[in-house]
mmCIF file of C-alpha atoms in Angstrom:
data_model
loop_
_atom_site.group_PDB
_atom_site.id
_atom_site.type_symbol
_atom_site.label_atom_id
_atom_site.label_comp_id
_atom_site.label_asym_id
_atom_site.label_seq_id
_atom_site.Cartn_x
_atom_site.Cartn_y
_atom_site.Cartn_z
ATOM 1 C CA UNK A 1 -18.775 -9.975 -6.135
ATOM 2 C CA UNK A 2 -15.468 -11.924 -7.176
ATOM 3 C CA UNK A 3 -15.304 -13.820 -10.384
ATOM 4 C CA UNK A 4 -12.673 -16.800 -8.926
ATOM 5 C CA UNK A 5 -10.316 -17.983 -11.615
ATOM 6 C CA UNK A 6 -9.357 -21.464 -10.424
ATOM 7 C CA UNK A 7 -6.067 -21.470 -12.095
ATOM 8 C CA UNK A 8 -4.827 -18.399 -10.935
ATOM 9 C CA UNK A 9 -6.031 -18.525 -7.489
ATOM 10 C CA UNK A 10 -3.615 -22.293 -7.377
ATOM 11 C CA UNK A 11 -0.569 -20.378 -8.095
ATOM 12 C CA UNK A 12 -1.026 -17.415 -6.174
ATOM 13 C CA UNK A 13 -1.832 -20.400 -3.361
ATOM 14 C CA UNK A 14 1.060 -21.772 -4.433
ATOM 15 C CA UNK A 15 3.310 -18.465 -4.664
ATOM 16 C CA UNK A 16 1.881 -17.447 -0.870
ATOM 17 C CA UNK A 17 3.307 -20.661 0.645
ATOM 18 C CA UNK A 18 6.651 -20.149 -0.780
ATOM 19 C CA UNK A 19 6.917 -16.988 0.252
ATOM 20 C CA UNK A 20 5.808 -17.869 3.660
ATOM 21 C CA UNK A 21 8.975 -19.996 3.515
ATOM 22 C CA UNK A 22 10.882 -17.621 2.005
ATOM 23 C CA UNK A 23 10.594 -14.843 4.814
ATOM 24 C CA UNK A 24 8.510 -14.424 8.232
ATOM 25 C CA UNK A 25 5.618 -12.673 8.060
ATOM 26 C CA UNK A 26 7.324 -9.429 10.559
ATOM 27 C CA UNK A 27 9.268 -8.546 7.487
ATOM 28 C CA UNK A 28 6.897 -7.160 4.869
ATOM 29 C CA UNK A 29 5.008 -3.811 6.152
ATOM 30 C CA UNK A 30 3.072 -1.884 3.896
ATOM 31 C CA UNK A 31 1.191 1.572 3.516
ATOM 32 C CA UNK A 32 -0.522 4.159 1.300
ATOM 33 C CA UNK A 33 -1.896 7.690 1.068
ATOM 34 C CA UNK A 34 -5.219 8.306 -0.511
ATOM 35 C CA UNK A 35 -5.783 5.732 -3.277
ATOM 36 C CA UNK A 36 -2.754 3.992 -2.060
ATOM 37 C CA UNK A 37 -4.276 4.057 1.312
ATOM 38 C CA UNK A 38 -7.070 1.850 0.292
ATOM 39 C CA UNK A 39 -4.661 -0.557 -2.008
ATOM 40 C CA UNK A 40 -2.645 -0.846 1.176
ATOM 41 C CA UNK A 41 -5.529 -1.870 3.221
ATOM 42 C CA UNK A 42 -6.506 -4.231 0.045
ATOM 43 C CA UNK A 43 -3.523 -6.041 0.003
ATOM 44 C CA UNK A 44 -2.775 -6.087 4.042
ATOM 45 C CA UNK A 45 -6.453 -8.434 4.050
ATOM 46 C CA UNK A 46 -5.989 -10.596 0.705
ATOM 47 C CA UNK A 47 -2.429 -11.607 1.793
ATOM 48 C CA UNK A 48 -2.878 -11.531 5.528
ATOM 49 C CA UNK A 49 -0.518 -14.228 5.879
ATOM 50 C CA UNK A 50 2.639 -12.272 4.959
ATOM 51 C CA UNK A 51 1.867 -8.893 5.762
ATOM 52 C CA UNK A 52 2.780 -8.028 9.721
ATOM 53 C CA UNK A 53 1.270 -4.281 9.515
ATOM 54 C CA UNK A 54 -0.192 -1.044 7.879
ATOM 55 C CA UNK A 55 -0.254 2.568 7.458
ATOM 56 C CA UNK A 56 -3.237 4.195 6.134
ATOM 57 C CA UNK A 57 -3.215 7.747 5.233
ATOM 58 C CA UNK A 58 -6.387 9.162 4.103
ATOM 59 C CA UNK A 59 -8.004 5.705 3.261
ATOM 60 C CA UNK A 60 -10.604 3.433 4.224
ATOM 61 C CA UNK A 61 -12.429 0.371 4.918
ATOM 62 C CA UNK A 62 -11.786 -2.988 2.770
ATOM 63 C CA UNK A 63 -14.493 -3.052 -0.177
ATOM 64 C CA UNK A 64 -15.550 -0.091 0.883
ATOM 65 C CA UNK A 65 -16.761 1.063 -2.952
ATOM 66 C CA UNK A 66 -18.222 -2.639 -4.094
ATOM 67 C CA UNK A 67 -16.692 -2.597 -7.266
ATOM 68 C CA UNK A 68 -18.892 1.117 -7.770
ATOM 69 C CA UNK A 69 -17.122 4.503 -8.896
ATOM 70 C CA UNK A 70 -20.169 6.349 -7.381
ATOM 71 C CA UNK A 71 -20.032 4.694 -4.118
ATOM 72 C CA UNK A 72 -16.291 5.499 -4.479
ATOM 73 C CA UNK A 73 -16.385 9.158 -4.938
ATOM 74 C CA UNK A 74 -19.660 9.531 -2.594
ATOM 75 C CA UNK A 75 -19.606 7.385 0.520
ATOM 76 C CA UNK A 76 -15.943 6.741 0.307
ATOM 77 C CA UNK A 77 -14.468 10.000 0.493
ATOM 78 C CA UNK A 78 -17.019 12.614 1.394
ATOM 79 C CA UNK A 79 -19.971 10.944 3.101
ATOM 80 C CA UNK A 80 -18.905 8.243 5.493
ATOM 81 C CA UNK A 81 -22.191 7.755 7.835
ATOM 82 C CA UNK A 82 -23.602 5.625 4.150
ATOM 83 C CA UNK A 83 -21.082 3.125 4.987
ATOM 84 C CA UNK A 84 -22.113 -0.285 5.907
ATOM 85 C CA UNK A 85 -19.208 -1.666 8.059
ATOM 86 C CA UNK A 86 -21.512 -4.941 8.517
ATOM 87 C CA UNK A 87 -21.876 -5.162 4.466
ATOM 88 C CA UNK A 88 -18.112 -5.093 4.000
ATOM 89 C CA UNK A 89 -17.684 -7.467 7.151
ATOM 90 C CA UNK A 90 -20.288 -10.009 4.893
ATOM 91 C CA UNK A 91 -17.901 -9.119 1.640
ATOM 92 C CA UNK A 92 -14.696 -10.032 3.453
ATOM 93 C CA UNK A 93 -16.631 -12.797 4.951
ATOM 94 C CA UNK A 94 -17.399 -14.428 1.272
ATOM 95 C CA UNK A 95 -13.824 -13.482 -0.047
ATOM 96 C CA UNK A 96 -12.415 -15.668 2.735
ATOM 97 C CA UNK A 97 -14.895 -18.595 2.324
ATOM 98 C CA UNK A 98 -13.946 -18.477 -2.018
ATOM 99 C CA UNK A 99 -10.240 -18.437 -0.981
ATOM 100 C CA UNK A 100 -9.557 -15.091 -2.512
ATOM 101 C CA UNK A 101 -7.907 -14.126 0.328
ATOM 102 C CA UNK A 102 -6.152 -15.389 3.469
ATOM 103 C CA UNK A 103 -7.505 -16.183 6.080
ATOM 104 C CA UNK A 104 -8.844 -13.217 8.255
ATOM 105 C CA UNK A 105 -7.418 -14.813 11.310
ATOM 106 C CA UNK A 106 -4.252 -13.880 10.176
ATOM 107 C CA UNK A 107 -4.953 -9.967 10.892
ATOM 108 C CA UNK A 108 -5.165 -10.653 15.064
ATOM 109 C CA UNK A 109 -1.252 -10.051 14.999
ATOM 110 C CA UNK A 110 -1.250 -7.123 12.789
ATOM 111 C CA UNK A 111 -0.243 -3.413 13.735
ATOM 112 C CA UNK A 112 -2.363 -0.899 11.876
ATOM 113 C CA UNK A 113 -1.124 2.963 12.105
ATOM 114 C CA UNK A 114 -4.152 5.281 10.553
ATOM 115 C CA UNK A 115 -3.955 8.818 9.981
ATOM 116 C CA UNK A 116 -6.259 11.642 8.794
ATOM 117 C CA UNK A 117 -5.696 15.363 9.098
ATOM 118 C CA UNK A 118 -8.733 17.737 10.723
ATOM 119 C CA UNK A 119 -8.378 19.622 7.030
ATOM 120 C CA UNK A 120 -8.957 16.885 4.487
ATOM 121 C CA UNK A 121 -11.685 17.870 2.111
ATOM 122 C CA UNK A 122 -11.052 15.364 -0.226
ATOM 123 C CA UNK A 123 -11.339 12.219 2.307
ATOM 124 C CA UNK A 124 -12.998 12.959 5.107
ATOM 125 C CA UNK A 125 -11.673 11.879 8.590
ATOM 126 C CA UNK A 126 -15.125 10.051 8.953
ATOM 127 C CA UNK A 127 -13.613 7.412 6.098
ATOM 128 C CA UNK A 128 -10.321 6.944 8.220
ATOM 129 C CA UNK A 129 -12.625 6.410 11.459
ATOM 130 C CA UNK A 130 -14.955 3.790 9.573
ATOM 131 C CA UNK A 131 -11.554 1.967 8.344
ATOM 132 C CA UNK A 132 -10.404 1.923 11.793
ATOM 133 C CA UNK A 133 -13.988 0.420 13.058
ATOM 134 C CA UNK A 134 -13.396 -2.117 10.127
ATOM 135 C CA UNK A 135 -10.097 -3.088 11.242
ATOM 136 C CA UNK A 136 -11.490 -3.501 15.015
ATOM 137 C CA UNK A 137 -13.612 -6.782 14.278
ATOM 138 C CA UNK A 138 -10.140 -7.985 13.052
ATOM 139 C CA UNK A 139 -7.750 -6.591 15.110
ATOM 140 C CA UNK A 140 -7.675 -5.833 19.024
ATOM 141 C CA UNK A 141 -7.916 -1.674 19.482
ATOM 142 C CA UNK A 142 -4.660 -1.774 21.014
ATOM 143 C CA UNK A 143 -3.066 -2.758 18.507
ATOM 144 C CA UNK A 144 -4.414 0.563 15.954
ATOM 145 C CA UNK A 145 -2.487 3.627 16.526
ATOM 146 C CA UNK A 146 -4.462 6.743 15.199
ATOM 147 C CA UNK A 147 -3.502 10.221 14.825
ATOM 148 C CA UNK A 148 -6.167 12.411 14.001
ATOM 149 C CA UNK A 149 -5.436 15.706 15.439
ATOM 150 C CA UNK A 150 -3.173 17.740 12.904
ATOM 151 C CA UNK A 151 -4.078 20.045 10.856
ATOM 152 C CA UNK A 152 -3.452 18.848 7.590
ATOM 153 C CA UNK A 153 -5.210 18.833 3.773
ATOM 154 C CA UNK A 154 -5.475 15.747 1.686
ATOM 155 C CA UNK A 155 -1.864 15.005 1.336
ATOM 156 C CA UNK A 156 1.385 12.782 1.959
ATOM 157 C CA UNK A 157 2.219 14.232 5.383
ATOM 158 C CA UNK A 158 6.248 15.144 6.040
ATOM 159 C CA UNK A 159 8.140 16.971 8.607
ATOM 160 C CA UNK A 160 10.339 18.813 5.520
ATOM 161 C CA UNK A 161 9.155 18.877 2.218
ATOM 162 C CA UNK A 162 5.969 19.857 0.631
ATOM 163 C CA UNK A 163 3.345 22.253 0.564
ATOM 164 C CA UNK A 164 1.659 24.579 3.785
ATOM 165 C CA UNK A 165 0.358 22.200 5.991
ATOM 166 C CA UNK A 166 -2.927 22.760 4.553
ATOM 167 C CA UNK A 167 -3.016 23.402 1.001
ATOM 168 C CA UNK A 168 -4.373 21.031 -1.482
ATOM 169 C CA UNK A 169 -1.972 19.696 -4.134
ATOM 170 C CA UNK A 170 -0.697 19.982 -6.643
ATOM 171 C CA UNK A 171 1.487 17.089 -5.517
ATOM 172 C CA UNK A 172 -0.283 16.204 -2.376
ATOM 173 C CA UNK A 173 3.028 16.445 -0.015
ATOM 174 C CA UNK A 174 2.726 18.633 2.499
ATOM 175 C CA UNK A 175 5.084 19.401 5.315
ATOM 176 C CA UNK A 176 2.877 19.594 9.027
ATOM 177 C CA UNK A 177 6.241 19.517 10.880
ATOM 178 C CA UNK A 178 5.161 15.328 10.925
ATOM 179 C CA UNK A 179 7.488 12.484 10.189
ATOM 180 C CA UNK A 180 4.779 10.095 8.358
ATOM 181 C CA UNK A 181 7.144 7.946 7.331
ATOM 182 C CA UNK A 182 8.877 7.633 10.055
ATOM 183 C CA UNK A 183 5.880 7.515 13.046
ATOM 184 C CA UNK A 184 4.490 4.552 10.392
ATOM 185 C CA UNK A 185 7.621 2.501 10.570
ATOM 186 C CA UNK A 186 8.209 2.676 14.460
ATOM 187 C CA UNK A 187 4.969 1.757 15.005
ATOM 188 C CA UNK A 188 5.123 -1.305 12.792
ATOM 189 C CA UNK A 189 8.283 -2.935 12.953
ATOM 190 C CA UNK A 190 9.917 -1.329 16.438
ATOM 191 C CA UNK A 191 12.336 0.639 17.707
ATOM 192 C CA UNK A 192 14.113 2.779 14.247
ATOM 193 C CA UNK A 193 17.841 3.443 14.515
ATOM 194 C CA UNK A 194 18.342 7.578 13.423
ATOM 195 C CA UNK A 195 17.467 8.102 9.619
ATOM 196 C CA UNK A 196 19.968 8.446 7.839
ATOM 197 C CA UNK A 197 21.267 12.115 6.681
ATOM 198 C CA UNK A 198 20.613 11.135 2.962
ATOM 199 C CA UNK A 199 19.577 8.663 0.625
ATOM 200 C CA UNK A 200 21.941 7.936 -2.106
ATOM 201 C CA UNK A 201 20.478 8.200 -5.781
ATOM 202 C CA UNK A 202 22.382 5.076 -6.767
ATOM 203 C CA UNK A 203 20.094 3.104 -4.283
ATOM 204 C CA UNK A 204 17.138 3.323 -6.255
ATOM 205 C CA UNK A 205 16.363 0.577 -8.578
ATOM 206 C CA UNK A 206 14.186 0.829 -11.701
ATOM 207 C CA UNK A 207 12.203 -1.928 -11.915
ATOM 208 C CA UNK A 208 10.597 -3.328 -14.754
ATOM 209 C CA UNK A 209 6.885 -3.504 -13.832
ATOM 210 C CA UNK A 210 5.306 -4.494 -17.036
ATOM 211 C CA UNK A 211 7.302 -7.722 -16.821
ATOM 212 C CA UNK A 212 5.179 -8.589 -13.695
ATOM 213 C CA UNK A 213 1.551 -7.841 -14.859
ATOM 214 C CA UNK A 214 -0.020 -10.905 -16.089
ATOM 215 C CA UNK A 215 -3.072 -11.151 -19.132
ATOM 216 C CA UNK A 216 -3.025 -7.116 -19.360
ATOM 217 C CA UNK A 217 -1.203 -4.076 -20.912
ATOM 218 C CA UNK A 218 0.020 -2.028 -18.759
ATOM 219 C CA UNK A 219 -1.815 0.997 -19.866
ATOM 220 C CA UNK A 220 -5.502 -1.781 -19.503
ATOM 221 C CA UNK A 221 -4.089 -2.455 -16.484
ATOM 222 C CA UNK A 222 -3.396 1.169 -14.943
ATOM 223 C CA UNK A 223 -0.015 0.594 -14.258
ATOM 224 C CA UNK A 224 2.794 2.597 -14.871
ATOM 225 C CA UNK A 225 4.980 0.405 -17.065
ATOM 226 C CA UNK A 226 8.196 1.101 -14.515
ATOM 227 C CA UNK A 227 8.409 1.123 -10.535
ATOM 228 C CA UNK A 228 11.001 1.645 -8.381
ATOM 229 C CA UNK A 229 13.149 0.367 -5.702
ATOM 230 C CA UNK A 230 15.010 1.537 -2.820
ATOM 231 C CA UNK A 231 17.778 -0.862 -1.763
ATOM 232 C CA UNK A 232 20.248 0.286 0.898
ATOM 233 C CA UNK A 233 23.890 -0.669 0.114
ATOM 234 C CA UNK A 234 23.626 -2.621 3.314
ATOM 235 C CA UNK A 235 20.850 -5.364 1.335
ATOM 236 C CA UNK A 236 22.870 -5.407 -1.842
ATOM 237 C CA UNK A 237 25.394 -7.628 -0.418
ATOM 238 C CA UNK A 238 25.115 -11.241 -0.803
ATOM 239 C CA UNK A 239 26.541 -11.824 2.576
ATOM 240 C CA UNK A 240 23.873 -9.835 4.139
ATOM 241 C CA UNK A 241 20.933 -11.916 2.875
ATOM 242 C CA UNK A 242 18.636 -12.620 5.738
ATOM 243 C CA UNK A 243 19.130 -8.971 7.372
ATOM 244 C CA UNK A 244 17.034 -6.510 5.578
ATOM 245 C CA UNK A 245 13.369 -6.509 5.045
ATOM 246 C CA UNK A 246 10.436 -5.238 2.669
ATOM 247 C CA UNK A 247 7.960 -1.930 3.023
ATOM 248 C CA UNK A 248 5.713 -1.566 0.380
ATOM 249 C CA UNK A 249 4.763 2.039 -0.052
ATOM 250 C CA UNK A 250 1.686 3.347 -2.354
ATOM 251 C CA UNK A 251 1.348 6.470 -3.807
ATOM 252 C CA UNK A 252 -2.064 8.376 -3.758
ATOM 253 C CA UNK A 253 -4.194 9.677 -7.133
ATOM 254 C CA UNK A 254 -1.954 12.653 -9.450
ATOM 255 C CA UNK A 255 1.472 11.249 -7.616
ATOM 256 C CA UNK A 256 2.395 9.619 -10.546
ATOM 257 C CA UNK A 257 5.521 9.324 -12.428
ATOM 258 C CA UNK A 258 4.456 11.631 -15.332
ATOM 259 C CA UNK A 259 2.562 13.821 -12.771
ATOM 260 C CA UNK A 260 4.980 14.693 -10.597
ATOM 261 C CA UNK A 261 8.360 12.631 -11.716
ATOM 262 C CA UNK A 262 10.341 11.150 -8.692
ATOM 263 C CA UNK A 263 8.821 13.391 -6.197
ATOM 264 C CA UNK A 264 7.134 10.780 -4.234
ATOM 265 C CA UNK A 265 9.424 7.694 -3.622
ATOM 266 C CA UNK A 266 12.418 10.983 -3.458
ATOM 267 C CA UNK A 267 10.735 12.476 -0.726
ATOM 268 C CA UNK A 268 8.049 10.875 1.461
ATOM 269 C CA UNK A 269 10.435 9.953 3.867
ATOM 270 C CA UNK A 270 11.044 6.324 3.536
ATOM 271 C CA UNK A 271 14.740 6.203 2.404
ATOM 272 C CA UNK A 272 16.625 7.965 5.126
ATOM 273 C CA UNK A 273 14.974 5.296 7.346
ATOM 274 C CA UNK A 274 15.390 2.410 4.783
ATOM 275 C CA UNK A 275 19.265 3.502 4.964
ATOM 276 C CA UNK A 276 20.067 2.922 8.643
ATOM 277 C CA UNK A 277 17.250 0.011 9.281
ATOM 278 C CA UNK A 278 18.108 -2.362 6.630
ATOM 279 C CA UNK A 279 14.937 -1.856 4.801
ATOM 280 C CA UNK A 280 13.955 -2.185 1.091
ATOM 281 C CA UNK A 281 11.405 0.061 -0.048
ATOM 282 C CA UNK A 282 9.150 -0.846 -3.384
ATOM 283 C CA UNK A 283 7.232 1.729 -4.672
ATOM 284 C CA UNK A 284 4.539 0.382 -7.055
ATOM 285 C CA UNK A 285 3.624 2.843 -9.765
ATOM 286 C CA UNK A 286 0.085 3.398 -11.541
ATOM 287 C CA UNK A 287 -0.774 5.366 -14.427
ATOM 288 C CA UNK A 288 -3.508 7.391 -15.673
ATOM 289 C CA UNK A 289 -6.303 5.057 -18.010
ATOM 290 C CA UNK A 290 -9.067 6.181 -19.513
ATOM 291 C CA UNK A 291 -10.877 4.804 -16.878
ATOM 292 C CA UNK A 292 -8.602 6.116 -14.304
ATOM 293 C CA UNK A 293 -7.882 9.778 -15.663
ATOM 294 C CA UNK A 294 -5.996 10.795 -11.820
ATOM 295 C CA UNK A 295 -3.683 7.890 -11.993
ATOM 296 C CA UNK A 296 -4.933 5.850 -8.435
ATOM 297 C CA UNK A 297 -4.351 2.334 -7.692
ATOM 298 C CA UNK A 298 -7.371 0.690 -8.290
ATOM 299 C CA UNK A 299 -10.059 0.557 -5.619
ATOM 300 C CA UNK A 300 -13.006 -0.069 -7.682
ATOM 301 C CA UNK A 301 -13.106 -2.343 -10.092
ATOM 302 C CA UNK A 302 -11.623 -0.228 -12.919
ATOM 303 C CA UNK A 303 -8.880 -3.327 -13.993
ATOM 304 C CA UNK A 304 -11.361 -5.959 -13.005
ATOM 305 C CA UNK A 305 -14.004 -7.014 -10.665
ATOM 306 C CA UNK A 306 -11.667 -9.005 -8.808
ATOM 307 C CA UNK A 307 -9.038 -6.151 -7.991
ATOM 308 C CA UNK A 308 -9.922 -6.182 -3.841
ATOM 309 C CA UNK A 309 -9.001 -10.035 -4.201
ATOM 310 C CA UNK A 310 -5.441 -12.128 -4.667
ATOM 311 C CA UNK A 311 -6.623 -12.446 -8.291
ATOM 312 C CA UNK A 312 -6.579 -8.415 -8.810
ATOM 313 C CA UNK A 313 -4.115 -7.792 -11.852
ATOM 314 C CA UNK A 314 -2.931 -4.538 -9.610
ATOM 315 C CA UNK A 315 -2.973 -7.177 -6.563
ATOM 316 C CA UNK A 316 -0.997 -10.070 -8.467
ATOM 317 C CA UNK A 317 1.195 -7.840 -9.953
ATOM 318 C CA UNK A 318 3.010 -6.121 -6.687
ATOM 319 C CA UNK A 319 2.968 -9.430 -5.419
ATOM 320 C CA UNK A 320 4.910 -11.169 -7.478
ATOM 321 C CA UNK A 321 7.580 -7.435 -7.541
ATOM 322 C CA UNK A 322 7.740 -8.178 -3.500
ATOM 323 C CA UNK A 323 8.535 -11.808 -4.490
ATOM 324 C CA UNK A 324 11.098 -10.583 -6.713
ATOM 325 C CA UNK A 325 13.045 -8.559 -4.020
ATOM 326 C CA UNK A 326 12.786 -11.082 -1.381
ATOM 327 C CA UNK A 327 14.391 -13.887 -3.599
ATOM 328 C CA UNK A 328 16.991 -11.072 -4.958
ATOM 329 C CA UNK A 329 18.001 -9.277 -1.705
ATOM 330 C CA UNK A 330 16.633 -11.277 0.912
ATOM 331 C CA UNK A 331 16.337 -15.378 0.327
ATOM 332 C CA UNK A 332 19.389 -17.389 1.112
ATOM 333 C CA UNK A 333 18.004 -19.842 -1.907
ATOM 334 C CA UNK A 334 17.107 -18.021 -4.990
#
């Protein structure tokens, strides 16, 4: 299971309280397609306390491959009746008890948005419906919106860029006449004012990742050494502290920065809506490892066998980037 570092797990303790202080829980949302699906759902448990909501594209349940690349690639993304909801309940279950992540009570107040297209033949929609069963001993049902009705492959879903609904890759955006990005963020943080018509280039902030990844290289730790930022001009100003607040949004597997350059965090959606609701948007960034040849966030042990847990390099490390904004764009007291 988890190999608990004591002296890591005291400052990330340490780090979670202060940034409980630092900014209510309603104003850090995240999501992820794919292998960003399940590092969204990875994060959303270990740091419970801060994270008001989720959106899981093509993902699924917490644990789901035990630290196992076969169980990964078998019962995690094509053959979903092998997986054991009650042996990741017991796995969460001992996580919470070794205080490697928050408190599962935390989840009761948390809005989870799951989607899966009737196409996918890389995750099947059997996955997204054995996440959503996992999220159910957590969460009351009303609080999980689902859309699994549209026709798309294994991909980013948009309602203007990308693929035919349902091709498969090369860049995994596809364009199903379906806001993603937009039907995640009205679900979990309200009412949206209009996207805006554009997202200025100048809003995007390169952000020096490798700075933030403790013990490891980034190459060891699968981690693209840059990721980027989208600040609206509204949340630059240091009389606006206070106002905006923080999305975290993962990419999938082959949606990386030498794969396919800025297309993701240019495109997916989020800016337009980041523009007119006062939202920053970080886009974490992994890279391809030996281990990792597709470039995914890690969801099985490749950086560790503590990557589902607070004490995950991949875990620590967008962390301590969401800390970053919050003190820079957000905090009154940096």
């Amino acid at each position: 299971m988890y190999k608990i570092d004591v002296s890591i797990l005291c400052i990330i303790v340490v780090q979670s309280v202060l940034l409980v202080l630092l900014v209510g829980a309603g104003d850090i949302t995240i999501s992820g397609i794919s292998s960003g699906g399940y590092m969204a759902v990875q994060f959303h448990v270990a740091f419970s306390s801060i994270v008001s909501g989720v959106g899981v594209i093509a993902g699924g349940p917490y644990y789901c491959a035990k630290g196992n690349v076969v169980d990964a690639t078998t019962e995690c993304m094509s053959t979903p009746s092998l997986i054991s909801i009650d042996e990741l309940i017991a796995a969460t279950s001992y996580a919470e008890d070794t205080y490697t992540i928050d408190p599962t009570s935390n989840m009761a107040n948390s809005k989870v948005w799951l989607f899966s297209g009737t196409k996918d033949t890389v995750v099947q929609q059997g996955v997204v419906k054995k996440l959503e069963e996992y999220y159910t001993n957590y969460i009351d049902s009303s609080r999980i919106n689902t859309t699994y009705d549209i026709p798309a492959e294994h991909s980013f879903v948009t309602d203007n860029f990308g693929n035919a609904c349902d091709y498969l890759g090369p860049d995994y955006m596809n364009n199903c006449g379906f806001n993603s990005a937009y039907n995640i963020l009205s679900y979990l943080i309200g009412p949206l004012n209009t996207p805006s018509s554009q997202s200025p280039i100048d809003n995007i902030l390169q952000i020096d990742q490798a700075s933030f990844i403790p013990i490891m290289t980034p190459l060891e730790a699968g981690l693209y050494e840059y990721a980027y930022a989208y600040i609206p001009s509204n949340c630059q100003y240091e009389k606006n502290k206070g106002v905006c607040s923080v999305h975290v949004a993962y990419h999938g597997c082959v949606q990386t920065i030498p794969d396919i350059n800025s297309t993701f965090y240019m495109n997916a959606g989020y800016n337009e809506i980041a523009d007119s609701n006062n939202l920053i948007v970080l886009y974490p960034q992994a890279q391809a490892n030996e281990l990792n040849p597709k470039g995914c966030f890690d969801w099985w042990g490749y950086s560790g066998e503590d990557y589902a847990s607070q004490l995950g390099v991949q875990m620590v490390t967008v962390k301590k980037m969401v800390d970053y904004l919050i003190s820079e764009y957000i905090s009154s007291t940096n």
